[in-house]
């Protein structure tokens, strides 16, 4: 079980503001290049996609490679025109999807 | 004391062996990085400029290197940065990350933490909704690589 993702989203903003969002999710991001003590390759196991939507519209999508550090961290901006909910989804190689939500009041 | 010394020597030896086994230096070549870029650009030439890359000059730990990218763009419905590709020419795989932005992004500014295997170029290519391509790159000196061990 992946720990609860950590989000930093402002709770309020003015219409037309560009806000900054920061997200962090716990994940080892196993590269598939490492070997164990017996010289066997440890299979790749990474989060390969991160998506942020606002009121069901896609704002940002990220395709991750093994070169993203463990516990993937992202910082990005969003221009908000109305109140609503941000939804975040991280999908890993096993198909496990970790989600989080955060709402914002826009005046 | 002599016991401790002997034990730490043994441990050190074991550690070194493990490191030698674990690190497989099958790094990407600049040619592979170019191929990844060509796939993204469709073979079209990218102009220099418009992109600001923030990366440390020296990364002591290649396992987590902070990267910030800002692309100068109006980011409106008619003209916005739609994709940002990040490639490293010294990693086992050249591809590092690809961002897909929208006019709702407001600004073409993203940040994350990346892994770098060795001292290498980090190349950023930005594609706009109008079909323009921009390119910028930076060298990062890596003390301890972040992909193998």
Coordinates of C-alpha atoms in Angstrom, one line a residue:
Chain A
X1 CA 0.0 0.0 0.0
X2 CA 1.3 3.4 -1.0
X3 CA 1.2 6.1 1.6
X4 CA -1.2 8.9 1.1
X5 CA 0.1 11.4 -1.5
X6 CA 1.2 14.8 -0.2
X7 CA -0.4 17.8 -1.9
X8 CA 0.1 21.5 -1.7
X9 CA -2.8 23.3 -3.3
X10 CA -4.1 26.7 -2.2
X11 CA -7.6 26.5 -0.7
X12 CA -8.6 29.9 -2.2
X13 CA -7.7 32.0 -5.2
X14 CA -9.1 34.9 -7.3
X15 CA -10.5 34.3 -10.7
X16 CA -7.8 34.2 -13.3
X17 CA -5.0 33.6 -10.8
X18 CA -2.2 31.3 -11.7
X19 CA -1.7 29.0 -8.7
X20 CA 1.2 26.7 -8.0
X21 CA 0.6 23.0 -7.1
X22 CA 3.2 20.7 -5.5
X23 CA 2.7 16.9 -5.3
X24 CA 4.7 14.1 -3.8
X25 CA 3.8 10.4 -3.8
X26 CA 5.8 7.6 -2.1
X27 CA 7.1 5.1 -4.6
X28 CA 10.5 3.3 -4.9
X29 CA 10.7 3.9 -8.7
X30 CA 12.7 0.7 -9.2
X31 CA 14.7 1.4 -12.4
X32 CA 15.0 -2.2 -13.7
X33 CA 18.8 -1.5 -14.1
X34 CA 19.8 -2.5 -10.5
X35 CA 20.9 -6.0 -9.6
X36 CA 20.5 -7.8 -6.3
X37 CA 23.3 -9.6 -4.4
X38 CA 23.0 -12.6 -6.7
X39 CA 23.5 -10.5 -9.8
X40 CA 19.8 -10.9 -10.8
X41 CA 18.2 -7.8 -12.3
X42 CA 15.5 -6.3 -10.0
X43 CA 12.5 -5.9 -12.2
X44 CA 11.4 -2.4 -13.2
X45 CA 8.5 -1.1 -11.1
X46 CA 7.9 2.6 -11.6
X47 CA 5.0 5.1 -11.7
X48 CA 4.8 5.7 -15.5
X49 CA 2.0 8.3 -15.7
X50 CA 0.8 11.2 -13.5
X51 CA -2.3 13.1 -14.5
X52 CA -3.9 16.2 -12.9
X53 CA -7.4 17.2 -13.9
X54 CA -9.5 20.2 -12.8
X55 CA -13.3 19.7 -12.9
X56 CA -12.6 16.6 -15.0
X57 CA -10.5 18.5 -17.6
X58 CA -6.9 17.5 -18.0
X59 CA -4.5 20.2 -16.9
X60 CA -1.2 18.3 -16.9
X61 CA -0.1 14.8 -17.9
X62 CA 3.4 13.5 -17.2
X63 CA 5.1 10.4 -18.8
X64 CA 7.7 9.2 -16.3
X65 CA 10.8 7.2 -17.1
X66 CA 13.0 5.3 -14.5
X67 CA 15.1 8.5 -14.5
X68 CA 12.6 10.2 -12.2
X69 CA 13.8 10.0 -8.6
X70 CA 12.1 7.8 -6.0
X71 CA 9.0 9.4 -4.4
X72 CA 8.1 11.4 -7.6
X73 CA 7.7 15.1 -6.9
X74 CA 6.1 17.5 -9.3
X75 CA 5.6 21.3 -9.2
X76 CA 3.4 23.0 -11.8
X77 CA 1.0 25.9 -12.3
X78 CA -2.7 26.1 -13.1
X79 CA -4.8 29.1 -14.1
X80 CA -8.1 29.0 -12.2
X81 CA -11.3 30.6 -13.5
X82 CA -13.9 28.9 -11.3
X83 CA -14.2 26.9 -8.0
X84 CA -13.7 23.2 -8.4
X85 CA -11.8 20.1 -7.6
X86 CA -8.3 19.0 -8.6
X87 CA -8.0 15.3 -9.0
X88 CA -4.5 13.6 -9.2
X89 CA -3.7 10.1 -10.3
X90 CA -0.5 8.2 -10.3
X91 CA -0.4 4.9 -12.3
X92 CA 2.4 2.4 -11.9
X93 CA 3.7 -0.5 -14.0
X94 CA 1.4 -3.0 -12.2
X95 CA -1.6 -0.9 -13.1
X96 CA -2.0 0.3 -9.5
X97 CA -3.6 3.8 -9.5
X98 CA -3.1 6.1 -6.5
X99 CA -5.5 9.0 -6.4
X100 CA -6.0 12.2 -4.4
X101 CA -8.3 15.2 -4.6
X102 CA -8.3 18.8 -3.4
X103 CA -10.9 21.5 -3.9
X104 CA -10.3 25.2 -4.3
X105 CA -12.7 28.1 -3.9
X106 CA -12.3 30.8 -6.6
X107 CA -13.9 34.2 -6.1
Chain B
X1 CA 40.2 -2.8 18.4
X2 CA 41.9 -5.1 16.0
X3 CA 38.7 -7.2 15.7
X4 CA 36.6 -4.1 14.8
X5 CA 39.2 -3.0 12.2
X6 CA 39.2 -6.5 10.7
X7 CA 35.4 -6.5 10.6
X8 CA 35.1 -3.1 9.1
X9 CA 37.7 -4.0 6.5
X10 CA 35.6 -7.1 5.6
X11 CA 32.5 -5.0 5.4
X12 CA 34.2 -2.4 3.2
X13 CA 35.4 -5.2 0.9
X14 CA 31.9 -6.7 0.7
X15 CA 30.5 -3.2 0.0
X16 CA 32.9 -2.5 -2.8
X17 CA 32.1 -5.9 -4.4
X18 CA 28.4 -5.2 -4.2
X19 CA 28.9 -1.8 -5.8
X20 CA 31.0 -3.3 -8.6
X21 CA 28.3 -5.9 -9.3
X22 CA 25.4 -3.4 -9.0
X23 CA 26.6 -0.7 -11.3
X24 CA 26.1 -1.6 -14.9
X25 CA 27.4 1.3 -17.0
X26 CA 25.3 0.7 -20.1
X27 CA 24.8 4.4 -20.5
X28 CA 22.9 5.9 -23.4
X29 CA 25.1 7.5 -26.1
X30 CA 24.6 11.0 -27.4
X31 CA 23.4 9.3 -30.6
X32 CA 20.6 7.5 -28.7
X33 CA 19.7 10.8 -27.0
X34 CA 19.6 12.4 -30.5
X35 CA 17.3 9.6 -31.7
X36 CA 14.9 10.2 -28.8
X37 CA 14.9 13.9 -29.6
X38 CA 14.3 13.2 -33.3
X39 CA 11.3 11.0 -32.5
X40 CA 9.8 13.9 -30.5
X41 CA 10.5 16.6 -33.0
X42 CA 9.7 14.6 -36.1
X43 CA 13.2 15.4 -37.3
X44 CA 12.6 19.1 -37.4
X45 CA 15.3 21.5 -36.1
X46 CA 14.6 23.2 -32.8
X47 CA 15.6 26.8 -32.2
X48 CA 17.7 27.8 -29.3
X49 CA 16.3 29.9 -26.5
X50 CA 13.0 30.5 -24.8
X51 CA 13.8 27.8 -22.2
X52 CA 15.3 28.4 -18.8
X53 CA 16.7 25.3 -17.1
X54 CA 17.5 25.3 -13.4
X55 CA 19.8 22.4 -12.5
X56 CA 22.8 22.3 -10.1
X57 CA 26.2 22.5 -11.8
X58 CA 27.4 19.7 -9.5
X59 CA 25.2 17.0 -8.2
X60 CA 26.8 15.1 -5.4
X61 CA 24.0 12.5 -5.4
X62 CA 22.7 11.5 -8.9
X63 CA 19.8 9.8 -7.2
X64 CA 17.9 13.0 -6.8
X65 CA 18.7 16.1 -8.8
X66 CA 16.3 19.0 -8.7
X67 CA 15.2 20.2 -12.1
X68 CA 13.1 23.2 -12.9
X69 CA 12.1 24.3 -16.4
X70 CA 10.4 27.5 -17.5
X71 CA 9.5 28.2 -21.1
X72 CA 8.6 31.7 -22.3
X73 CA 5.1 31.3 -23.8
X74 CA 1.8 33.3 -23.7
X75 CA 0.1 30.0 -22.7
X76 CA -3.3 30.9 -24.2
X77 CA -5.6 28.8 -26.4
X78 CA -4.0 30.0 -29.6
X79 CA -0.4 29.6 -28.6
X80 CA 0.9 27.4 -25.7
X81 CA 3.6 25.0 -24.9
X82 CA 2.0 21.6 -25.4
X83 CA 4.9 19.2 -24.6
X84 CA 8.3 19.4 -22.8
X85 CA 10.7 16.5 -23.3
X86 CA 13.7 16.0 -21.0
X87 CA 16.6 13.7 -22.2
X88 CA 19.9 12.8 -20.7
X89 CA 22.8 11.6 -22.9
X90 CA 24.5 9.6 -20.1
X91 CA 21.7 7.6 -18.5
X92 CA 20.9 3.9 -19.3
X93 CA 17.8 5.2 -21.2
X94 CA 18.0 8.7 -22.8
X95 CA 14.4 9.6 -21.9
X96 CA 13.9 11.2 -18.5
X97 CA 10.4 12.7 -18.5
X98 CA 7.8 14.2 -20.8
X99 CA 5.3 16.8 -19.7
X100 CA 2.0 17.5 -21.5
X101 CA 0.7 21.0 -20.8
X102 CA -2.6 22.8 -21.6
X103 CA -3.7 26.4 -21.9
X104 CA -5.1 25.8 -18.3
X105 CA -1.5 25.4 -17.1
X106 CA -1.2 29.3 -17.1
X107 CA 2.6 29.2 -17.3
X108 CA 4.9 26.7 -18.9
X109 CA 6.8 26.0 -15.6
X110 CA 7.4 22.6 -14.2
X111 CA 9.8 21.1 -11.6
X112 CA 10.7 17.6 -10.5
X113 CA 13.6 15.5 -9.2
X114 CA 15.6 13.4 -11.6
X115 CA 18.2 10.6 -11.6
X116 CA 21.5 11.1 -13.4
X117 CA 23.9 8.2 -14.0
X118 CA 27.0 10.2 -14.7
X119 CA 28.2 13.7 -15.7
X120 CA 26.1 14.4 -18.7
X121 CA 24.0 16.8 -20.8
X122 CA 20.4 17.3 -19.8
X123 CA 18.5 18.4 -22.9
X124 CA 15.1 20.1 -22.8
X125 CA 12.9 20.3 -26.0
X126 CA 9.7 22.3 -25.9
X127 CA 6.9 21.9 -28.5
X128 CA 4.2 24.6 -28.9
X129 CA 0.7 24.2 -30.1
X130 CA 1.7 26.3 -33.2
X131 CA 4.4 23.7 -34.1
X132 CA 7.4 25.6 -32.9
X133 CA 10.3 23.8 -31.3
X134 CA 12.8 25.1 -28.8
X135 CA 15.8 23.5 -27.3
X136 CA 18.2 24.2 -24.4
X137 CA 20.7 22.0 -22.6
X138 CA 22.9 22.0 -19.5
X139 CA 25.7 19.9 -18.2
X140 CA 25.5 18.5 -14.7
X141 CA 28.6 17.0 -13.0
X142 CA 27.6 14.0 -11.1
X143 CA 29.7 12.7 -8.2
X144 CA 27.7 9.5 -7.4
X145 CA 25.5 8.1 -10.1
X146 CA 21.9 7.5 -9.5
X147 CA 20.8 4.6 -11.8
X148 CA 22.8 1.6 -11.0
X149 CA 23.6 1.5 -7.3

